[in-house]
Tab-separated table of C-alpha atoms and ligand atoms in Angstrom:
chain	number	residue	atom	x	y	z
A	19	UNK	CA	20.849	-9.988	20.957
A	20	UNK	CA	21.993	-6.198	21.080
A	21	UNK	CA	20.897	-3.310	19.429
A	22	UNK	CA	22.739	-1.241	16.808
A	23	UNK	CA	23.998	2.749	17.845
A	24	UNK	CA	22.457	5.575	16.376
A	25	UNK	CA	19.590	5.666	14.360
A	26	UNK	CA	18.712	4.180	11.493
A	27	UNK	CA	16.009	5.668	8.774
A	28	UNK	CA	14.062	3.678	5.968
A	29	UNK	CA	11.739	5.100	3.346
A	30	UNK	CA	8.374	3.231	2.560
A	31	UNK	CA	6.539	3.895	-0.878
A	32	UNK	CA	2.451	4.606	-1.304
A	33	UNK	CA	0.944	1.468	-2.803
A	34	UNK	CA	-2.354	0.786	-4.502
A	35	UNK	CA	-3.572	-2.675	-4.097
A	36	UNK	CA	-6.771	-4.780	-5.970
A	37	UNK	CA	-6.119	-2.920	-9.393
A	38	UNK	CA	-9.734	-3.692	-10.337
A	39	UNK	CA	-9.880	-7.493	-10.342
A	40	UNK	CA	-6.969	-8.380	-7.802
A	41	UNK	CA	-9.110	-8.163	-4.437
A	42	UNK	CA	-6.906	-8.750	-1.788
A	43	UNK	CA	-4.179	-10.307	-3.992
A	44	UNK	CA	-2.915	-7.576	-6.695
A	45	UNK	CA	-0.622	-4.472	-5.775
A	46	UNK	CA	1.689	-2.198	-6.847
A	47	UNK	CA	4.377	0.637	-5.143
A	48	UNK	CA	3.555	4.260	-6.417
A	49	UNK	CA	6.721	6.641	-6.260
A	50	UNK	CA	5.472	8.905	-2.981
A	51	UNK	CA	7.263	7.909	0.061
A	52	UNK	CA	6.911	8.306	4.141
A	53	UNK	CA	10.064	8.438	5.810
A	54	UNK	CA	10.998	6.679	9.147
A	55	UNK	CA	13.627	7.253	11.998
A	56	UNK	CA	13.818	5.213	15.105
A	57	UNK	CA	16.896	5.009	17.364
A	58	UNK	CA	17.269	3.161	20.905
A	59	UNK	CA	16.900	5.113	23.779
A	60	UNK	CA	18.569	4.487	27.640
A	61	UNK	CA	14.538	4.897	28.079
A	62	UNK	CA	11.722	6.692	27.774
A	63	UNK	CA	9.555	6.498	24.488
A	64	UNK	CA	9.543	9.844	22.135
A	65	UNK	CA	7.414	9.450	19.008
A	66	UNK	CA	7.368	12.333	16.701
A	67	UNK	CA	5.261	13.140	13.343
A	68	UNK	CA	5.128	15.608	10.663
A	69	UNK	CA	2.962	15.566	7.596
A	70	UNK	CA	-0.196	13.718	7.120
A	71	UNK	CA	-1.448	12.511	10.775
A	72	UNK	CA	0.262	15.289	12.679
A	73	UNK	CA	-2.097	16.316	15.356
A	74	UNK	CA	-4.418	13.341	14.392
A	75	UNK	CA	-2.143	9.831	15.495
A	76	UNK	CA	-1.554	8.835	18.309
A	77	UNK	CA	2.000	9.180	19.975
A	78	UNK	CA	2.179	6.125	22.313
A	79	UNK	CA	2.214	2.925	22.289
A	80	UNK	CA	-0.747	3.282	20.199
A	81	UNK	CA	0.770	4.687	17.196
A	82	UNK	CA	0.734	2.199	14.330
A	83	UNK	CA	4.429	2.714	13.622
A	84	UNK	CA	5.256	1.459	17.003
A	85	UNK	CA	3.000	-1.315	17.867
A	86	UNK	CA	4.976	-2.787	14.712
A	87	UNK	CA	8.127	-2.245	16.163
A	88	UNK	CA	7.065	-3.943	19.025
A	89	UNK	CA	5.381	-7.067	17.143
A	90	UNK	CA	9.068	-7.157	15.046
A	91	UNK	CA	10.804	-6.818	18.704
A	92	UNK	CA	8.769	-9.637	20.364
A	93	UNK	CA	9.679	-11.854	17.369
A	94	UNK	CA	13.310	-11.116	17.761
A	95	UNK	CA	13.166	-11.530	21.589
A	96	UNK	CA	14.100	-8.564	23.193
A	97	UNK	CA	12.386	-4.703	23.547
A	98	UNK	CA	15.003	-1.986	23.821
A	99	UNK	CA	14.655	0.064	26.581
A	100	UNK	CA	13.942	2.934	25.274
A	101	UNK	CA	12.847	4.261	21.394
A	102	UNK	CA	12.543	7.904	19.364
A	103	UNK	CA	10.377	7.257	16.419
A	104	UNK	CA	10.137	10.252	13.958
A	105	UNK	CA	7.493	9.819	11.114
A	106	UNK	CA	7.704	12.397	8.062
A	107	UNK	CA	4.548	11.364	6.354
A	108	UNK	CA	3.658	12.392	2.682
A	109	UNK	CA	1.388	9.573	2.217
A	110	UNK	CA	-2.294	10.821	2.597
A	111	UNK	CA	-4.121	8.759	5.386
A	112	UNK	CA	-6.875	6.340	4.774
A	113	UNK	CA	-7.669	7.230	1.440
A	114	UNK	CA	-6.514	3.740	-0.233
A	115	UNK	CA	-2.810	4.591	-0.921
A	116	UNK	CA	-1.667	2.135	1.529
A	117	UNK	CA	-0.392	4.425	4.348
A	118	UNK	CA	-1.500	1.630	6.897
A	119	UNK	CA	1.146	-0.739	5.388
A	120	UNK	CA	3.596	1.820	4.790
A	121	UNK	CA	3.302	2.378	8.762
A	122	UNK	CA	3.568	-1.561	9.220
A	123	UNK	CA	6.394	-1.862	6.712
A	124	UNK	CA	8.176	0.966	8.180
A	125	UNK	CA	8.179	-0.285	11.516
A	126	UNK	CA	8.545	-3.998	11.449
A	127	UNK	CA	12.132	-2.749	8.905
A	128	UNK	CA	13.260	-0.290	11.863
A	129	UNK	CA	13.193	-2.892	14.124
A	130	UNK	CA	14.593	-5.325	12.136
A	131	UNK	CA	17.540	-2.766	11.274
A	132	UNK	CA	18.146	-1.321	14.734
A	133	UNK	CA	18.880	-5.655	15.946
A	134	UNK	CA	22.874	-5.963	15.330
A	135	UNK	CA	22.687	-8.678	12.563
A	136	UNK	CA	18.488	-8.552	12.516
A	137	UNK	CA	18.288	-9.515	8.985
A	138	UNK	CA	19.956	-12.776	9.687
A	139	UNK	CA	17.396	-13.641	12.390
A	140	UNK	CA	14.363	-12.280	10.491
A	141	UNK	CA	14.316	-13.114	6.602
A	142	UNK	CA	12.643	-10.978	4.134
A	143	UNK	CA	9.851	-13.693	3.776
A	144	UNK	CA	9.093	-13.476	7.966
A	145	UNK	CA	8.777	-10.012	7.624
A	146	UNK	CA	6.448	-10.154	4.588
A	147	UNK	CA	4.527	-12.645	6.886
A	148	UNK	CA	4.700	-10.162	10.124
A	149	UNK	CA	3.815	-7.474	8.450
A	150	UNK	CA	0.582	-9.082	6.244
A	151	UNK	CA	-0.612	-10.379	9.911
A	152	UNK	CA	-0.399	-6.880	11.127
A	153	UNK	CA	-2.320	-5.683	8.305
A	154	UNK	CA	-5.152	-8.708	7.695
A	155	UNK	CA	-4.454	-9.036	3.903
A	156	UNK	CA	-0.800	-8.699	2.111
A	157	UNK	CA	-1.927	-6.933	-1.168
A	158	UNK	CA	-0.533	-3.334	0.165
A	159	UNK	CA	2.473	-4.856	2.592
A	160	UNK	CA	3.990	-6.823	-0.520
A	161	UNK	CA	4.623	-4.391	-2.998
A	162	UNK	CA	5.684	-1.639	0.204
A	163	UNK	CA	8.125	-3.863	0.927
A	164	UNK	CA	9.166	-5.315	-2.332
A	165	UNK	CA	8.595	-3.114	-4.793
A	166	UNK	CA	7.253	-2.886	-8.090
A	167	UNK	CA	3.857	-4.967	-8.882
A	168	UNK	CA	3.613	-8.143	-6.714
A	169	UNK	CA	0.624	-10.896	-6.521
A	170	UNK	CA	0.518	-12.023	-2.886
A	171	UNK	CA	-1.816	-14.517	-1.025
A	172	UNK	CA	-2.381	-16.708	2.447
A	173	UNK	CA	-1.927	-20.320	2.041
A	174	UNK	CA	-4.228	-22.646	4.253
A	175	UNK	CA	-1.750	-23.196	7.024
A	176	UNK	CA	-1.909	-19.107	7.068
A	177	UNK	CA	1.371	-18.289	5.747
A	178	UNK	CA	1.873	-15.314	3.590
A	179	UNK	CA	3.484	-15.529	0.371
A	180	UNK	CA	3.949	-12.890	-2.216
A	181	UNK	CA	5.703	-13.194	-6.226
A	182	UNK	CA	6.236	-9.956	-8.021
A	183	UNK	CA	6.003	-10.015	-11.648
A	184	UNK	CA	7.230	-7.513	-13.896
A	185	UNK	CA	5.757	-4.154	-14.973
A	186	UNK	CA	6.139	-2.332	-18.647
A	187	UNK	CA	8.584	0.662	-18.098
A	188	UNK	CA	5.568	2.022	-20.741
A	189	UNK	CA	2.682	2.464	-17.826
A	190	UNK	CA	2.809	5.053	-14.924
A	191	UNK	CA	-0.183	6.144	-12.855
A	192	UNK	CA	-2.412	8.996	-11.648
A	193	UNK	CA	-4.297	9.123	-8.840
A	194	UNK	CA	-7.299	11.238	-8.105
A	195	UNK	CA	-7.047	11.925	-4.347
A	196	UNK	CA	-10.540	12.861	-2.807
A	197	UNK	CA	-11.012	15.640	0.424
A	198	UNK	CA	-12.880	12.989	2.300
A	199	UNK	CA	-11.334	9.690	3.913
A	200	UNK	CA	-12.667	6.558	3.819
A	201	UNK	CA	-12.090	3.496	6.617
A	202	UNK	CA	-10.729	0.191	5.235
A	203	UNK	CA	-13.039	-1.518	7.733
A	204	UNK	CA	-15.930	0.899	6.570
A	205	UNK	CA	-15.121	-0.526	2.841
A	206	UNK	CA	-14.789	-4.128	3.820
A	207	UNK	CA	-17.569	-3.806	5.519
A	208	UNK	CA	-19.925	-3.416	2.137
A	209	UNK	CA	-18.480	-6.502	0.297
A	210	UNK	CA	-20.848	-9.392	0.639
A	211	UNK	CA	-19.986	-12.624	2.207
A	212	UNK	CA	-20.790	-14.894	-1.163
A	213	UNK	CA	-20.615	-13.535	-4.933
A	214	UNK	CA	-21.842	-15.478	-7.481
A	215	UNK	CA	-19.789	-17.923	-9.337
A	216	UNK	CA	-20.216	-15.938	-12.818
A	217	UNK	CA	-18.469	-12.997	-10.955
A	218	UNK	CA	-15.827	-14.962	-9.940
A	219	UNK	CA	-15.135	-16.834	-13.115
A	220	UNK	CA	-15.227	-12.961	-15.046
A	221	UNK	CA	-12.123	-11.584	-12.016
A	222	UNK	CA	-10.138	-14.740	-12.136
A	223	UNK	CA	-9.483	-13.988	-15.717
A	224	UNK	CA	-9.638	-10.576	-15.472
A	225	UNK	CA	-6.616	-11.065	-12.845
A	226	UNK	CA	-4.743	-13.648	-15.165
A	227	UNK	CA	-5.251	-10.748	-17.941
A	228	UNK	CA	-3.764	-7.778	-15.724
A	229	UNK	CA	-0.347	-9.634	-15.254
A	230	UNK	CA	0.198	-10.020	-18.860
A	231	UNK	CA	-1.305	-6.368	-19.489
A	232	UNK	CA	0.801	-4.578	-16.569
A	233	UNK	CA	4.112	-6.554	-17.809
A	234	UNK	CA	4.025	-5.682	-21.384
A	235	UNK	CA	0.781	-5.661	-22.752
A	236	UNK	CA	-0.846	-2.266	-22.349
A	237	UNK	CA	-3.302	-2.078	-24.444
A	238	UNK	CA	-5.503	-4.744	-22.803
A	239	UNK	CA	-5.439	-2.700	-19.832
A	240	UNK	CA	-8.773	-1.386	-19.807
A	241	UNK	CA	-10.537	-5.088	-20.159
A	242	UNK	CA	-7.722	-6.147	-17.725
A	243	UNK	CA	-9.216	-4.192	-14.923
A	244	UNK	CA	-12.607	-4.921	-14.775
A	245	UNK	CA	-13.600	-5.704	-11.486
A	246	UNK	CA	-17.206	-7.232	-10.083
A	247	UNK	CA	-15.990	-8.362	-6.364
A	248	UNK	CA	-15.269	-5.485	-4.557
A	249	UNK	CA	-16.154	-1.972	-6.724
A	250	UNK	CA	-19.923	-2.027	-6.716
A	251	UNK	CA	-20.571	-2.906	-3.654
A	252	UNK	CA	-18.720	-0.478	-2.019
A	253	UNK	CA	-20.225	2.294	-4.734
A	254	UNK	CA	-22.355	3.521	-1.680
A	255	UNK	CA	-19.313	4.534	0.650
A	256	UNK	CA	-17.723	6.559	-2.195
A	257	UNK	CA	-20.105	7.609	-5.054
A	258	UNK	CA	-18.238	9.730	-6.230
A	259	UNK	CA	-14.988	7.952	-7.019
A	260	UNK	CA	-17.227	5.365	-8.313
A	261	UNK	CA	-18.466	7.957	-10.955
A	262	UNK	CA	-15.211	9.386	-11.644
A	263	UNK	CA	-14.279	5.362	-12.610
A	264	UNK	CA	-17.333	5.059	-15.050
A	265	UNK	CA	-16.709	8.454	-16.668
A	266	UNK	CA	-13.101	7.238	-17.449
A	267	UNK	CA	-13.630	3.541	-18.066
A	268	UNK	CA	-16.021	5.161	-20.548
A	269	UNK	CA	-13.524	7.302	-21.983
A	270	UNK	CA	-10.938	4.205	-22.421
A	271	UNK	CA	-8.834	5.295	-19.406
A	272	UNK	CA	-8.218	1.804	-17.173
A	273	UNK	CA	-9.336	3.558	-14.079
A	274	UNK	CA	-9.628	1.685	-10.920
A	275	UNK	CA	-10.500	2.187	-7.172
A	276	UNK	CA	-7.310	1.991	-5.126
A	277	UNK	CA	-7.342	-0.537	-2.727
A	278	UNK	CA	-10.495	0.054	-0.863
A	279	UNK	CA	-10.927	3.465	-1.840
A	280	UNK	CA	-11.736	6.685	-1.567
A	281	UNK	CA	-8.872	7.468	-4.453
A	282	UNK	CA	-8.789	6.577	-8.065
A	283	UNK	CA	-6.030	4.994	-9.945
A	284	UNK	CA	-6.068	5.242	-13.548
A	285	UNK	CA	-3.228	3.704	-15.860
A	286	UNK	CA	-1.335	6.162	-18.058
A	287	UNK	CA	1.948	6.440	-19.640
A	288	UNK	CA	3.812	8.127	-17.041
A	289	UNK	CA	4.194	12.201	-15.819
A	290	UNK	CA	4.828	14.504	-18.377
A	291	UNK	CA	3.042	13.366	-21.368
A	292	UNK	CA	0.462	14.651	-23.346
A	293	UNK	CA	-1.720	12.039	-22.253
A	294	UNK	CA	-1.168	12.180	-18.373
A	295	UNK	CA	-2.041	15.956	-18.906
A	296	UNK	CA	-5.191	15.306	-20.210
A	297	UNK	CA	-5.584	12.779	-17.131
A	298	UNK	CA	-4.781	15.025	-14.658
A	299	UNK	CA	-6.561	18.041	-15.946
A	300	UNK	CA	-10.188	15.709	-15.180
A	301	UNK	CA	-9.519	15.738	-11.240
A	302	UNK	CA	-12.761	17.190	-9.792
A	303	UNK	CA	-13.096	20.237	-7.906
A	304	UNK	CA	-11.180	19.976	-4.216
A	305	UNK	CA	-9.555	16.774	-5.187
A	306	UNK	CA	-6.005	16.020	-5.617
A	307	UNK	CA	-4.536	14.498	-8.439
A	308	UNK	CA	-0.759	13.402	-8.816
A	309	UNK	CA	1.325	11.471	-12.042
A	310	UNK	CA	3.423	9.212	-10.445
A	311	UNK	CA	5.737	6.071	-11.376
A	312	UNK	CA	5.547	2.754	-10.433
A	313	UNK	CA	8.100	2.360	-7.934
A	314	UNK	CA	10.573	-0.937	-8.885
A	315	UNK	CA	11.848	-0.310	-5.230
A	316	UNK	CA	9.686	-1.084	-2.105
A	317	UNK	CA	11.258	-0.178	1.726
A	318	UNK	CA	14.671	1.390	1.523
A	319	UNK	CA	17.013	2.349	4.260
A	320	UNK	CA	18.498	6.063	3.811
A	321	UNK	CA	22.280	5.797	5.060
B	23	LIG	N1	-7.633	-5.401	-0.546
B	23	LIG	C1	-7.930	-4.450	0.484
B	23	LIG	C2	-9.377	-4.019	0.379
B	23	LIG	C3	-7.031	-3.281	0.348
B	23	LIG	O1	-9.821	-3.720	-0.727
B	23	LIG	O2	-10.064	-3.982	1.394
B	23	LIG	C4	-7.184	-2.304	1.475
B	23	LIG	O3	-6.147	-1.376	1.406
């Protein structure tokens, strides 16, 4: 195995996964991108990182990036002897916009692109199954890496497995970005071991719904996205996302949490209409809120 000269950069999309009913199995790419750069080194390790996490991430072995790199590495058989990783991050950082995945994504795809012929010996579906064991769940990894909405799951043997279905050129997104972070593993945290079977019944369908709302149906949107698994419970953590959500869903806007929060997704018709206007001009006071398209692309390399 040898690695390939000079570096190599790939670019990693934002991604909002659950989409109401879709815990841990519905996601979608959002058009806001980190970008990655890692080239072999004689030795020595040099990790660099502008943007969100600057001053805040680690820049060791520790760095999320990296420990990726290494997992991919491992898998492939060899660790170069030296790495530079340079992280431009644009992605805000645990706020449930999937920079966690775009870190995984980004890494286990550098390492995969700086192995001479790397694709060969790792397959788009063994890096879909790296990466969603990095991560613990595949809803965010999937659509990072492939783009677009995808449905994603675990089978019983553990295996990963992820089919994206198609999404209605008609529906963009804005997200309401709060100040405040909130920890995946705070938000998991909240969700309750058993729901009951009504609850269950009432997402299953609610799921079956979104796929035929997101690819071409948008007007069920707002039923589509109903969720009783995840939202509620985790209403203490993040009150007020929760109450932005209510005053929307309210309104008619299919507002979500994204992924496990603090931010708020709500389904629109894409920047620069009247409509996603009116969206944007609700984002309370100190929050952030962005129009952006649904990416069809997940990870890209730059040449
Ligand atoms: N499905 C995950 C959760 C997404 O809601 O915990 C986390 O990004």
């Amino acid at each position: 195995m040898t690695f390939v000269a000079g570096p190599v950069r790939v670019r990693v999309p934002a991604t909002s996964a659950n989409l109401g009913p879709g815990f841990d199995t519905l996601g979608l790419a959002l058009d806001l991108r980190d970008e990655l750069e890692a080239e072999v080194l004689p030795d020595g390790l040099v990790v660099e990182v502008t943007g969100y996490g600057a001053g805040e991430v680690p820049l060791d072995e520790d760095h999320l990036v990296l420990r990726a790199m290494r997992a991919t590495f491992d898998r492939l058989g060899k660790q170069p002897t030296g790495l530079r990783l340079t992280c431009a991050n644009v992605i805000p950082h645990a706020r449930g916009l999937g920079s966690s995945s775009a870190a995984i994504v980004g890494g286990v795809w550098l390492a995969r692109e700086l192995v001479a012929g790397g694709r060969l010996l790792l397959d788009d579906a063994a890096l879909l199954d790296l990466a969603a064991q990095l991560e613990g769940h595949p809803d965010n990894v999937a659509p990072a890496l492939l783009g677009g909405f995808v449905i994603s799951g675990q089978d019983a043997d553990g295996a990963f497995w992820a089919v994206p279905a198609g999404v209605d050129p008609r529906i963009g997104a804005v997200v309401f970005i709060p100040p405040s972070p909130l920890s995946t593993e705070a938000a998991r945290g909240l969700i309750p071991a058993a729901v009951p079977h009504a609850d269950a019944a009432a997402n299953a369908g609610r799921a079956a719904l979104l796929v035929a709302a997101l690819s071409g149906r948008p007007e069920e949107l707002l039923r589509a996205t109903e969720d009783r698994l995840h939202q509620d419970y985790r209403r203490p953590a993040m009150p007020t996302s929760l109450a932005l959500v209510d005053a929307l869903r309210a309104d008619g806007v299919p507002a979500v949490v994204s992924g496990a929060g603090p931010t708020v997704l709500a389904f629109a018709d894409g920047p620069g209409t009247a409509a996603t206007d009116a969206l944007l001009a609700r984002c309370p006071d100190g929050w952030d809120a962005r129009a952006l398209v649904i990416s069809s692309t997940g990870a890209v390399v730059v040449h």
